[in-house]
Amino acid sequence: MIEARRLHILRAVADHRTVTAAAAALYLTPSAVSQQLAALEQETGHRLVERGAKGVRLTPAGEILLNHTNVVLAQLERAEAELAAYRSGEAGTVTVAAFATGIAEVVAPAVARLAASAPGIRIRVRDAEGDASLPMVLDRQVDVAVAVEYRGAPSADDPRLTHVPLYAEPFDAVVPVRHRLADCAEVPLAELAKDPWIGPYPGNPCHDVVVLACENAGFQPGMEHSSDDFRAVVALASADAGVALVPRSALRGMDLAGVVVRPVDGVAPTRRVFAAVRRGAEEHPLIRPVLDALRAAAEA
């Protein structure tokens, strides 16, 4: 293993061309410099310097190592600079896991806000459904999860996590344009009991919202088609393959030519979105600005 401090000495010798001058620049004795060069040669298994009447010059192997030394020492300088900023809470990387619509709704706007307000904080985003993102936080794979409430999820008072509510949005009914309820101002869910359904796979938090809403309306939905991609769900509905409940924000920007979107009659099923971090991390100097930016994006 090559020690970085010996690389400093190699570069000083290359720069100053004598052991004595390199030692003076490094505030070392010439014998200490010579010992470190000898140790570096032993570590690399190569003769790195040659001494002559006009001083010291690097061997071809020494030149190769010097090229790498310049890269390594530059990276160490950057590391020291970032650590100094990190120590003051001004810079670092925060990894955020979120489902696709959550990325569009709050994560991407938060990234833009942070670029202006806290440019030293770098956000790394990972696409993950809510049922996957919370375990990722607990396993320390990510720092922040943007997730959806679902049956079996850690509760808001879970001692392992801190929840930060972001926003809630209703699910709308999506039916084919030729559907018998297409002209209704609002769709009663009970009227869809015998229709084929299109929805997310079990395990997806939105699957739980849809099933629970149908159960509250007195029936179990017959899931004929399954996809976690709401664009696929809407495309199947436009092909008259069935009906669906889709979060309102997920419908933005979609081609809805073949479907009709209507509010649900009565109490609409709702997706409640929150951010979660490991308990105690919410006041971390890097994570607090991220949570604030997510909340501000949700409020906007």
PDB file of C-alpha atoms in Angstrom:
ATOM      1  CA  MET A   1       0.000   0.000   0.000  1.00  0.00           C
ATOM      2  CA  ILE A   2       1.435   3.372  -1.042  1.00  0.00           C
ATOM      3  CA  GLU A   3       1.286   6.084   1.609  1.00  0.00           C
ATOM      4  CA  ALA A   4       0.064   9.467   0.398  1.00  0.00           C
ATOM      5  CA  ARG A   5       2.628  11.401   2.449  1.00  0.00           C
ATOM      6  CA  ARG A   6       5.407   9.670   0.508  1.00  0.00           C
ATOM      7  CA  LEU A   7       3.824  10.827  -2.722  1.00  0.00           C
ATOM      8  CA  HIS A   8       4.133  14.383  -1.417  1.00  0.00           C
ATOM      9  CA  ILE A   9       7.827  13.773  -0.926  1.00  0.00           C
ATOM     10  CA  LEU A  10       8.257  12.290  -4.413  1.00  0.00           C
ATOM     11  CA  ARG A  11       6.641  15.338  -5.979  1.00  0.00           C
ATOM     12  CA  ALA A  12       8.717  17.715  -3.888  1.00  0.00           C
ATOM     13  CA  VAL A  13      11.913  15.970  -5.006  1.00  0.00           C
ATOM     14  CA  ALA A  14      10.736  16.134  -8.632  1.00  0.00           C
ATOM     15  CA  ASP A  15       9.927  19.831  -8.236  1.00  0.00           C
ATOM     16  CA  HIS A  16      13.110  20.862  -6.405  1.00  0.00           C
ATOM     17  CA  ARG A  17      15.498  18.372  -8.019  1.00  0.00           C
ATOM     18  CA  THR A  18      17.600  17.914  -4.897  1.00  0.00           C
ATOM     19  CA  VAL A  19      16.913  16.084  -1.671  1.00  0.00           C
ATOM     20  CA  THR A  20      18.186  19.034   0.353  1.00  0.00           C
ATOM     21  CA  ALA A  21      15.837  21.535  -1.325  1.00  0.00           C
ATOM     22  CA  ALA A  22      12.882  19.146  -1.085  1.00  0.00           C
ATOM     23  CA  ALA A  23      13.614  18.584   2.599  1.00  0.00           C
ATOM     24  CA  ALA A  24      13.707  22.334   3.258  1.00  0.00           C
ATOM     25  CA  ALA A  25      10.374  22.824   1.461  1.00  0.00           C
ATOM     26  CA  LEU A  26       8.768  20.040   3.487  1.00  0.00           C
ATOM     27  CA  TYR A  27      10.376  21.070   6.804  1.00  0.00           C
ATOM     28  CA  LEU A  28      12.111  17.703   7.020  1.00  0.00           C
ATOM     29  CA  THR A  29      15.724  16.661   7.271  1.00  0.00           C
ATOM     30  CA  PRO A  30      17.480  15.382   4.133  1.00  0.00           C
ATOM     31  CA  SER A  31      17.915  12.000   5.802  1.00  0.00           C
ATOM     32  CA  ALA A  32      14.170  11.785   6.503  1.00  0.00           C
ATOM     33  CA  VAL A  33      13.420  12.526   2.841  1.00  0.00           C
ATOM     34  CA  SER A  34      15.884   9.869   1.716  1.00  0.00           C
ATOM     35  CA  GLN A  35      14.332   7.335   4.090  1.00  0.00           C
ATOM     36  CA  GLN A  36      10.836   8.047   2.807  1.00  0.00           C
ATOM     37  CA  LEU A  37      11.973   7.740  -0.811  1.00  0.00           C
ATOM     38  CA  ALA A  38      13.603   4.408  -0.002  1.00  0.00           C
ATOM     39  CA  ALA A  39      10.395   3.224   1.664  1.00  0.00           C
ATOM     40  CA  LEU A  40       8.369   4.330  -1.381  1.00  0.00           C
ATOM     41  CA  GLU A  41      10.682   2.383  -3.661  1.00  0.00           C
ATOM     42  CA  GLN A  42      10.191  -0.653  -1.475  1.00  0.00           C
ATOM     43  CA  GLU A  43       6.394  -0.219  -1.570  1.00  0.00           C
ATOM     44  CA  THR A  44       6.318   0.059  -5.355  1.00  0.00           C
ATOM     45  CA  GLY A  45       9.056  -2.426  -6.119  1.00  0.00           C
ATOM     46  CA  HIS A  46      10.745   0.062  -8.467  1.00  0.00           C
ATOM     47  CA  ARG A  47      13.727   2.374  -8.396  1.00  0.00           C
ATOM     48  CA  LEU A  48      12.159   5.814  -8.566  1.00  0.00           C
ATOM     49  CA  VAL A  49      15.053   8.304  -8.381  1.00  0.00           C
ATOM     50  CA  GLU A  50      18.633   8.510  -9.553  1.00  0.00           C
ATOM     51  CA  ARG A  51      21.209  10.762  -7.926  1.00  0.00           C
ATOM     52  CA  GLY A  52      23.818  12.519 -10.007  1.00  0.00           C
ATOM     53  CA  ALA A  53      26.245  15.413  -9.915  1.00  0.00           C
ATOM     54  CA  LYS A  54      23.470  17.852 -10.832  1.00  0.00           C
ATOM     55  CA  GLY A  55      20.970  16.564  -8.279  1.00  0.00           C
ATOM     56  CA  VAL A  56      18.169  14.023  -8.397  1.00  0.00           C
ATOM     57  CA  ARG A  57      16.057  12.990 -11.384  1.00  0.00           C
ATOM     58  CA  LEU A  58      13.174  10.572 -11.664  1.00  0.00           C
ATOM     59  CA  THR A  59      13.548   7.231 -13.380  1.00  0.00           C
ATOM     60  CA  PRO A  60      10.926   6.199 -15.983  1.00  0.00           C
ATOM     61  CA  ALA A  61       9.100   4.350 -13.201  1.00  0.00           C
ATOM     62  CA  GLY A  62       9.321   7.488 -11.083  1.00  0.00           C
ATOM     63  CA  GLU A  63       7.794   9.559 -13.903  1.00  0.00           C
ATOM     64  CA  ILE A  64       4.896   7.106 -14.173  1.00  0.00           C
ATOM     65  CA  LEU A  65       4.254   7.313 -10.461  1.00  0.00           C
ATOM     66  CA  LEU A  66       4.543  11.110 -10.537  1.00  0.00           C
ATOM     67  CA  ASN A  67       1.764  11.325 -13.128  1.00  0.00           C
ATOM     68  CA  HIS A  68      -0.494   9.338 -10.826  1.00  0.00           C
ATOM     69  CA  THR A  69       0.733  11.334  -7.836  1.00  0.00           C
ATOM     70  CA  ASN A  70      -0.526  14.573  -9.363  1.00  0.00           C
ATOM     71  CA  VAL A  71      -3.988  13.060  -9.823  1.00  0.00           C
ATOM     72  CA  VAL A  72      -4.085  11.513  -6.356  1.00  0.00           C
ATOM     73  CA  LEU A  73      -2.906  14.625  -4.542  1.00  0.00           C
ATOM     74  CA  ALA A  74      -5.339  16.820  -6.459  1.00  0.00           C
ATOM     75  CA  GLN A  75      -8.179  14.524  -5.427  1.00  0.00           C
ATOM     76  CA  LEU A  76      -7.011  14.630  -1.829  1.00  0.00           C
ATOM     77  CA  GLU A  77      -7.040  18.416  -1.968  1.00  0.00           C
ATOM     78  CA  ARG A  78     -10.621  18.321  -3.215  1.00  0.00           C
ATOM     79  CA  ALA A  79     -11.516  15.862  -0.480  1.00  0.00           C
ATOM     80  CA  GLU A  80     -10.048  18.133   2.181  1.00  0.00           C
ATOM     81  CA  ALA A  81     -11.938  21.118   0.763  1.00  0.00           C
ATOM     82  CA  GLU A  82     -15.227  19.238   0.714  1.00  0.00           C
ATOM     83  CA  LEU A  83     -14.680  17.903   4.221  1.00  0.00           C
ATOM     84  CA  ALA A  84     -14.005  21.412   5.451  1.00  0.00           C
ATOM     85  CA  ALA A  85     -17.261  22.571   3.868  1.00  0.00           C
ATOM     86  CA  TYR A  86     -19.074  19.508   5.191  1.00  0.00           C
ATOM     87  CA  ARG A  87     -17.860  20.279   8.684  1.00  0.00           C
ATOM     88  CA  SER A  88     -19.600  23.628   8.464  1.00  0.00           C
ATOM     89  CA  GLY A  89     -22.688  22.036   6.952  1.00  0.00           C
ATOM     90  CA  GLU A  90     -22.277  23.813   3.627  1.00  0.00           C
ATOM     91  CA  ALA A  91     -21.508  20.946   1.279  1.00  0.00           C
ATOM     92  CA  GLY A  92     -22.050  17.243   0.788  1.00  0.00           C
ATOM     93  CA  THR A  93     -24.220  14.669  -0.950  1.00  0.00           C
ATOM     94  CA  VAL A  94     -27.725  13.631   0.091  1.00  0.00           C
ATOM     95  CA  THR A  95     -29.356  10.634  -1.584  1.00  0.00           C
ATOM     96  CA  VAL A  96     -33.138  10.795  -2.037  1.00  0.00           C
ATOM     97  CA  ALA A  97     -35.302   7.831  -3.048  1.00  0.00           C
ATOM     98  CA  ALA A  98     -38.742   8.654  -4.429  1.00  0.00           C
ATOM     99  CA  PHE A  99     -41.452   7.265  -6.683  1.00  0.00           C
ATOM    100  CA  ALA A 100     -41.665   8.691 -10.206  1.00  0.00           C
ATOM    101  CA  THR A 101     -44.490  11.177  -9.658  1.00  0.00           C
ATOM    102  CA  GLY A 102     -42.948  12.308  -6.383  1.00  0.00           C
ATOM    103  CA  ILE A 103     -39.728  13.041  -8.245  1.00  0.00           C
ATOM    104  CA  ALA A 104     -41.630  15.223 -10.701  1.00  0.00           C
ATOM    105  CA  GLU A 105     -43.839  16.896  -8.079  1.00  0.00           C
ATOM    106  CA  VAL A 106     -41.400  17.741  -5.277  1.00  0.00           C
ATOM    107  CA  VAL A 107     -37.924  16.240  -5.688  1.00  0.00           C
ATOM    108  CA  ALA A 108     -36.976  17.914  -8.969  1.00  0.00           C
ATOM    109  CA  PRO A 109     -38.302  21.323  -7.807  1.00  0.00           C
ATOM    110  CA  ALA A 110     -36.400  20.862  -4.531  1.00  0.00           C
ATOM    111  CA  VAL A 111     -33.204  20.144  -6.461  1.00  0.00           C
ATOM    112  CA  ALA A 112     -33.707  23.407  -8.364  1.00  0.00           C
ATOM    113  CA  ARG A 113     -34.333  25.327  -5.129  1.00  0.00           C
ATOM    114  CA  LEU A 114     -31.224  23.909  -3.487  1.00  0.00           C
ATOM    115  CA  ALA A 115     -29.079  24.780  -6.493  1.00  0.00           C
ATOM    116  CA  ALA A 116     -29.878  28.410  -5.739  1.00  0.00           C
ATOM    117  CA  SER A 117     -30.050  28.389  -1.943  1.00  0.00           C
ATOM    118  CA  ALA A 118     -27.473  25.729  -0.999  1.00  0.00           C
ATOM    119  CA  PRO A 119     -25.210  25.083  -4.000  1.00  0.00           C
ATOM    120  CA  GLY A 120     -22.802  23.020  -1.912  1.00  0.00           C
ATOM    121  CA  ILE A 121     -25.426  20.321  -1.355  1.00  0.00           C
ATOM    122  CA  ARG A 122     -25.527  17.734  -4.102  1.00  0.00           C
ATOM    123  CA  ILE A 123     -28.688  15.639  -4.461  1.00  0.00           C
ATOM    124  CA  ARG A 124     -28.505  12.107  -5.809  1.00  0.00           C
ATOM    125  CA  VAL A 125     -31.955  10.787  -6.804  1.00  0.00           C
ATOM    126  CA  ARG A 126     -33.029   7.152  -6.967  1.00  0.00           C
ATOM    127  CA  ASP A 127     -36.366   6.032  -8.399  1.00  0.00           C
ATOM    128  CA  ALA A 128     -38.069   3.712  -5.896  1.00  0.00           C
ATOM    129  CA  GLU A 129     -41.647   3.007  -4.869  1.00  0.00           C
ATOM    130  CA  GLY A 130     -42.684   3.905  -1.323  1.00  0.00           C
ATOM    131  CA  ASP A 131     -42.632   0.329  -0.115  1.00  0.00           C
ATOM    132  CA  ALA A 132     -38.989   0.082  -1.211  1.00  0.00           C
ATOM    133  CA  SER A 133     -37.739   3.551  -0.268  1.00  0.00           C
ATOM    134  CA  LEU A 134     -38.486   3.338   3.462  1.00  0.00           C
ATOM    135  CA  PRO A 135     -36.435   0.151   3.945  1.00  0.00           C
ATOM    136  CA  MET A 136     -33.677   1.828   1.925  1.00  0.00           C
ATOM    137  CA  VAL A 137     -33.592   4.644   4.489  1.00  0.00           C
ATOM    138  CA  LEU A 138     -33.503   2.209   7.389  1.00  0.00           C
ATOM    139  CA  ASP A 139     -30.745   0.196   5.712  1.00  0.00           C
ATOM    140  CA  ARG A 140     -28.726   3.397   5.192  1.00  0.00           C
ATOM    141  CA  GLN A 141     -28.789   2.969   1.421  1.00  0.00           C
ATOM    142  CA  VAL A 142     -30.322   6.436   1.059  1.00  0.00           C
ATOM    143  CA  ASP A 143     -30.701   9.452   3.327  1.00  0.00           C
ATOM    144  CA  VAL A 144     -34.253  10.561   2.518  1.00  0.00           C
ATOM    145  CA  ALA A 145     -37.318   8.730   1.212  1.00  0.00           C
ATOM    146  CA  VAL A 146     -40.299  10.402  -0.432  1.00  0.00           C
ATOM    147  CA  ALA A 147     -42.979   7.802   0.162  1.00  0.00           C
ATOM    148  CA  VAL A 148     -46.703   7.167   0.296  1.00  0.00           C
ATOM    149  CA  GLU A 149     -48.730   5.948   3.255  1.00  0.00           C
ATOM    150  CA  TYR A 150     -49.747   2.323   2.784  1.00  0.00           C
ATOM    151  CA  ARG A 151     -50.933  -0.584   4.860  1.00  0.00           C
ATOM    152  CA  GLY A 152     -48.017  -2.137   6.679  1.00  0.00           C
ATOM    153  CA  ALA A 153     -45.798   0.940   6.358  1.00  0.00           C
ATOM    154  CA  PRO A 154     -43.894   2.200   9.406  1.00  0.00           C
ATOM    155  CA  SER A 155     -46.217   4.581  11.212  1.00  0.00           C
ATOM    156  CA  ALA A 156     -45.595   8.257  11.822  1.00  0.00           C
ATOM    157  CA  ASP A 157     -44.589   7.497  15.429  1.00  0.00           C
ATOM    158  CA  ASP A 158     -42.144   4.744  14.460  1.00  0.00           C
ATOM    159  CA  PRO A 159     -39.078   5.347  16.668  1.00  0.00           C
ATOM    160  CA  ARG A 160     -36.732   4.589  13.770  1.00  0.00           C
ATOM    161  CA  LEU A 161     -38.018   7.304  11.437  1.00  0.00           C
ATOM    162  CA  THR A 162     -39.041  10.934  11.351  1.00  0.00           C
ATOM    163  CA  HIS A 163     -41.961  11.706   9.015  1.00  0.00           C
ATOM    164  CA  VAL A 164     -42.361  15.075   7.301  1.00  0.00           C
ATOM    165  CA  PRO A 165     -45.802  15.450   5.623  1.00  0.00           C
ATOM    166  CA  LEU A 166     -45.551  16.884   2.109  1.00  0.00           C
ATOM    167  CA  TYR A 167     -48.883  16.751   0.287  1.00  0.00           C
ATOM    168  CA  ALA A 168     -52.053  14.760  -0.264  1.00  0.00           C
ATOM    169  CA  GLU A 169     -53.799  14.256  -3.585  1.00  0.00           C
ATOM    170  CA  PRO A 170     -56.991  12.505  -4.677  1.00  0.00           C
ATOM    171  CA  PHE A 171     -57.308   9.606  -7.067  1.00  0.00           C
ATOM    172  CA  ASP A 172     -59.582  10.221 -10.060  1.00  0.00           C
ATOM    173  CA  ALA A 173     -61.614   7.626 -11.903  1.00  0.00           C
ATOM    174  CA  VAL A 174     -60.342   6.869 -15.409  1.00  0.00           C
ATOM    175  CA  VAL A 175     -62.849   5.164 -17.716  1.00  0.00           C
ATOM    176  CA  PRO A 176     -62.924   4.597 -21.486  1.00  0.00           C
ATOM    177  CA  VAL A 177     -64.688   7.293 -23.527  1.00  0.00           C
ATOM    178  CA  ARG A 178     -67.413   4.787 -24.444  1.00  0.00           C
ATOM    179  CA  HIS A 179     -67.997   3.706 -20.853  1.00  0.00           C
ATOM    180  CA  ARG A 180     -71.551   3.893 -19.544  1.00  0.00           C
ATOM    181  CA  LEU A 181     -70.478   6.377 -16.811  1.00  0.00           C
ATOM    182  CA  ALA A 182     -68.410   8.606 -19.089  1.00  0.00           C
ATOM    183  CA  ASP A 183     -71.013  11.374 -19.001  1.00  0.00           C
ATOM    184  CA  CYS A 184     -71.277  11.463 -15.203  1.00  0.00           C
ATOM    185  CA  ALA A 185     -69.896  14.533 -13.439  1.00  0.00           C
ATOM    186  CA  GLU A 186     -68.632  12.246 -10.657  1.00  0.00           C
ATOM    187  CA  VAL A 187     -68.168   8.472 -10.695  1.00  0.00           C
ATOM    188  CA  PRO A 188     -69.654   6.366  -7.870  1.00  0.00           C
ATOM    189  CA  LEU A 189     -67.130   3.611  -7.187  1.00  0.00           C
ATOM    190  CA  ALA A 190     -69.866   1.092  -6.375  1.00  0.00           C
ATOM    191  CA  GLU A 191     -71.031   1.389  -9.988  1.00  0.00           C
ATOM    192  CA  LEU A 192     -67.666  -0.026 -11.128  1.00  0.00           C
ATOM    193  CA  ALA A 193     -67.909  -3.198  -9.042  1.00  0.00           C
ATOM    194  CA  LYS A 194     -68.430  -5.493 -12.040  1.00  0.00           C
ATOM    195  CA  ASP A 195     -65.964  -3.786 -14.402  1.00  0.00           C
ATOM    196  CA  PRO A 196     -62.518  -5.183 -15.183  1.00  0.00           C
ATOM    197  CA  TRP A 197     -59.882  -3.147 -13.369  1.00  0.00           C
ATOM    198  CA  ILE A 198     -56.398  -1.940 -14.270  1.00  0.00           C
ATOM    199  CA  GLY A 199     -54.010  -1.049 -11.484  1.00  0.00           C
ATOM    200  CA  PRO A 200     -50.599  -1.314  -9.834  1.00  0.00           C
ATOM    201  CA  TYR A 201     -49.184  -4.595  -8.612  1.00  0.00           C
ATOM    202  CA  PRO A 202     -49.740  -5.719  -5.013  1.00  0.00           C
ATOM    203  CA  GLY A 203     -47.010  -4.186  -2.877  1.00  0.00           C
ATOM    204  CA  ASN A 204     -47.199  -0.852  -4.646  1.00  0.00           C
ATOM    205  CA  PRO A 205     -48.696   1.640  -2.160  1.00  0.00           C
ATOM    206  CA  CYS A 206     -51.172   2.839  -4.784  1.00  0.00           C
ATOM    207  CA  HIS A 207     -52.515  -0.703  -5.101  1.00  0.00           C
ATOM    208  CA  ASP A 208     -53.467  -0.537  -1.421  1.00  0.00           C
ATOM    209  CA  VAL A 209     -55.221   2.820  -1.897  1.00  0.00           C
ATOM    210  CA  VAL A 210     -57.280   1.488  -4.818  1.00  0.00           C
ATOM    211  CA  VAL A 211     -58.226  -1.771  -3.102  1.00  0.00           C
ATOM    212  CA  LEU A 212     -59.140  -0.032   0.155  1.00  0.00           C
ATOM    213  CA  ALA A 213     -61.316   2.501  -1.687  1.00  0.00           C
ATOM    214  CA  CYS A 214     -63.162  -0.300  -3.473  1.00  0.00           C
ATOM    215  CA  GLU A 215     -63.581  -2.246  -0.237  1.00  0.00           C
ATOM    216  CA  ASN A 216     -65.104   0.843   1.365  1.00  0.00           C
ATOM    217  CA  ALA A 217     -67.497   0.971  -1.578  1.00  0.00           C
ATOM    218  CA  GLY A 218     -68.511  -2.627  -0.896  1.00  0.00           C
ATOM    219  CA  PHE A 219     -66.571  -4.712  -3.417  1.00  0.00           C
ATOM    220  CA  GLN A 220     -63.219  -6.228  -4.329  1.00  0.00           C
ATOM    221  CA  PRO A 221     -61.889  -4.904  -7.651  1.00  0.00           C
ATOM    222  CA  GLY A 222     -61.246  -7.551 -10.289  1.00  0.00           C
ATOM    223  CA  MET A 223     -57.711  -6.676 -11.384  1.00  0.00           C
ATOM    224  CA  GLU A 224     -57.506  -7.910 -14.966  1.00  0.00           C
ATOM    225  CA  HIS A 225     -54.374  -5.944 -15.881  1.00  0.00           C
ATOM    226  CA  SER A 226     -51.447  -4.851 -13.713  1.00  0.00           C
ATOM    227  CA  SER A 227     -48.789  -2.188 -14.243  1.00  0.00           C
ATOM    228  CA  ASP A 228     -46.929   0.170 -11.940  1.00  0.00           C
ATOM    229  CA  ASP A 229     -46.655   2.660 -14.816  1.00  0.00           C
ATOM    230  CA  PHE A 230     -49.725   4.905 -14.877  1.00  0.00           C
ATOM    231  CA  ARG A 231     -49.143   5.740 -18.526  1.00  0.00           C
ATOM    232  CA  ALA A 232     -49.642   2.064 -19.264  1.00  0.00           C
ATOM    233  CA  VAL A 233     -52.738   2.013 -17.055  1.00  0.00           C
ATOM    234  CA  VAL A 234     -54.278   4.938 -18.961  1.00  0.00           C
ATOM    235  CA  ALA A 235     -53.321   3.414 -22.315  1.00  0.00           C
ATOM    236  CA  LEU A 236     -55.111   0.185 -21.394  1.00  0.00           C
ATOM    237  CA  ALA A 237     -58.172   2.120 -20.265  1.00  0.00           C
ATOM    238  CA  SER A 238     -58.193   3.995 -23.580  1.00  0.00           C
ATOM    239  CA  ALA A 239     -58.186   0.585 -25.301  1.00  0.00           C
ATOM    240  CA  ASP A 240     -61.404  -0.238 -23.401  1.00  0.00           C
ATOM    241  CA  ALA A 241     -59.573  -2.870 -21.339  1.00  0.00           C
ATOM    242  CA  GLY A 242     -60.990  -1.707 -18.022  1.00  0.00           C
ATOM    243  CA  VAL A 243     -61.313   1.110 -15.491  1.00  0.00           C
ATOM    244  CA  ALA A 244     -58.821   2.538 -13.044  1.00  0.00           C
ATOM    245  CA  LEU A 245     -58.146   4.938 -10.218  1.00  0.00           C
ATOM    246  CA  VAL A 246     -55.103   7.136 -10.839  1.00  0.00           C
ATOM    247  CA  PRO A 247     -53.475   9.832  -8.678  1.00  0.00           C
ATOM    248  CA  ARG A 248     -54.342  13.233 -10.105  1.00  0.00           C
ATOM    249  CA  SER A 249     -50.748  14.405 -10.479  1.00  0.00           C
ATOM    250  CA  ALA A 250     -49.840  11.266 -12.439  1.00  0.00           C
ATOM    251  CA  LEU A 251     -52.326  12.272 -15.147  1.00  0.00           C
ATOM    252  CA  ARG A 252     -50.608  15.542 -15.960  1.00  0.00           C
ATOM    253  CA  GLY A 253     -49.089  15.618 -19.402  1.00  0.00           C
ATOM    254  CA  MET A 254     -50.640  12.314 -20.478  1.00  0.00           C
ATOM    255  CA  ASP A 255     -52.493  11.621 -23.695  1.00  0.00           C
ATOM    256  CA  LEU A 256     -56.072  11.302 -22.391  1.00  0.00           C
ATOM    257  CA  ALA A 257     -57.775  11.220 -25.779  1.00  0.00           C
ATOM    258  CA  GLY A 258     -59.227   7.744 -25.282  1.00  0.00           C
ATOM    259  CA  VAL A 259     -60.414   8.137 -21.698  1.00  0.00           C
ATOM    260  CA  VAL A 260     -62.587  10.277 -19.483  1.00  0.00           C
ATOM    261  CA  VAL A 261     -61.234  11.455 -16.128  1.00  0.00           C
ATOM    262  CA  ARG A 262     -63.784  12.151 -13.412  1.00  0.00           C
ATOM    263  CA  PRO A 263     -63.671  12.829  -9.665  1.00  0.00           C
ATOM    264  CA  VAL A 264     -64.900  10.042  -7.423  1.00  0.00           C
ATOM    265  CA  ASP A 265     -68.323  10.581  -5.918  1.00  0.00           C
ATOM    266  CA  GLY A 266     -68.183  11.004  -2.150  1.00  0.00           C
ATOM    267  CA  VAL A 267     -64.926  10.696  -0.202  1.00  0.00           C
ATOM    268  CA  ALA A 268     -62.159  10.353  -2.786  1.00  0.00           C
ATOM    269  CA  PRO A 269     -59.336   7.892  -2.190  1.00  0.00           C
ATOM    270  CA  THR A 270     -56.240   9.905  -1.324  1.00  0.00           C
ATOM    271  CA  ARG A 271     -52.516   9.427  -1.658  1.00  0.00           C
ATOM    272  CA  ARG A 272     -50.662  10.989   1.282  1.00  0.00           C
ATOM    273  CA  VAL A 273     -47.053  11.719   0.513  1.00  0.00           C
ATOM    274  CA  PHE A 274     -44.355  12.317   3.101  1.00  0.00           C
ATOM    275  CA  ALA A 275     -40.597  12.468   3.449  1.00  0.00           C
ATOM    276  CA  ALA A 276     -38.852  10.178   5.911  1.00  0.00           C
ATOM    277  CA  VAL A 277     -35.374  10.142   7.391  1.00  0.00           C
ATOM    278  CA  ARG A 278     -33.733   8.117  10.101  1.00  0.00           C
ATOM    279  CA  ARG A 279     -34.792   9.579  13.419  1.00  0.00           C
ATOM    280  CA  GLY A 280     -32.269  12.078  14.627  1.00  0.00           C
ATOM    281  CA  ALA A 281     -31.016  12.837  11.120  1.00  0.00           C
ATOM    282  CA  GLU A 282     -33.656  15.499  10.500  1.00  0.00           C
ATOM    283  CA  GLU A 283     -31.402  18.182  11.991  1.00  0.00           C
ATOM    284  CA  HIS A 284     -28.301  17.115  10.101  1.00  0.00           C
ATOM    285  CA  PRO A 285     -26.857  20.257   8.447  1.00  0.00           C
ATOM    286  CA  LEU A 286     -27.143  18.630   5.019  1.00  0.00           C
ATOM    287  CA  ILE A 287     -30.500  16.897   5.436  1.00  0.00           C
ATOM    288  CA  ARG A 288     -32.406  19.794   7.037  1.00  0.00           C
ATOM    289  CA  PRO A 289     -32.115  22.020   3.915  1.00  0.00           C
ATOM    290  CA  VAL A 290     -33.276  19.112   1.756  1.00  0.00           C
ATOM    291  CA  LEU A 291     -36.360  18.535   3.906  1.00  0.00           C
ATOM    292  CA  ASP A 292     -37.092  22.272   3.890  1.00  0.00           C
ATOM    293  CA  ALA A 293     -36.770  22.370   0.086  1.00  0.00           C
ATOM    294  CA  LEU A 294     -39.087  19.373  -0.305  1.00  0.00           C
ATOM    295  CA  ARG A 295     -41.672  21.000   1.959  1.00  0.00           C
ATOM    296  CA  ALA A 296     -41.416  24.296   0.089  1.00  0.00           C
ATOM    297  CA  ALA A 297     -41.810  22.513  -3.249  1.00  0.00           C
ATOM    298  CA  ALA A 298     -44.907  20.726  -1.937  1.00  0.00           C
ATOM    299  CA  GLU A 299     -46.427  23.970  -0.687  1.00  0.00           C
ATOM    300  CA  ALA A 300     -45.790  25.644  -4.036  1.00  0.00           C
TER     301      ALA A 300
END
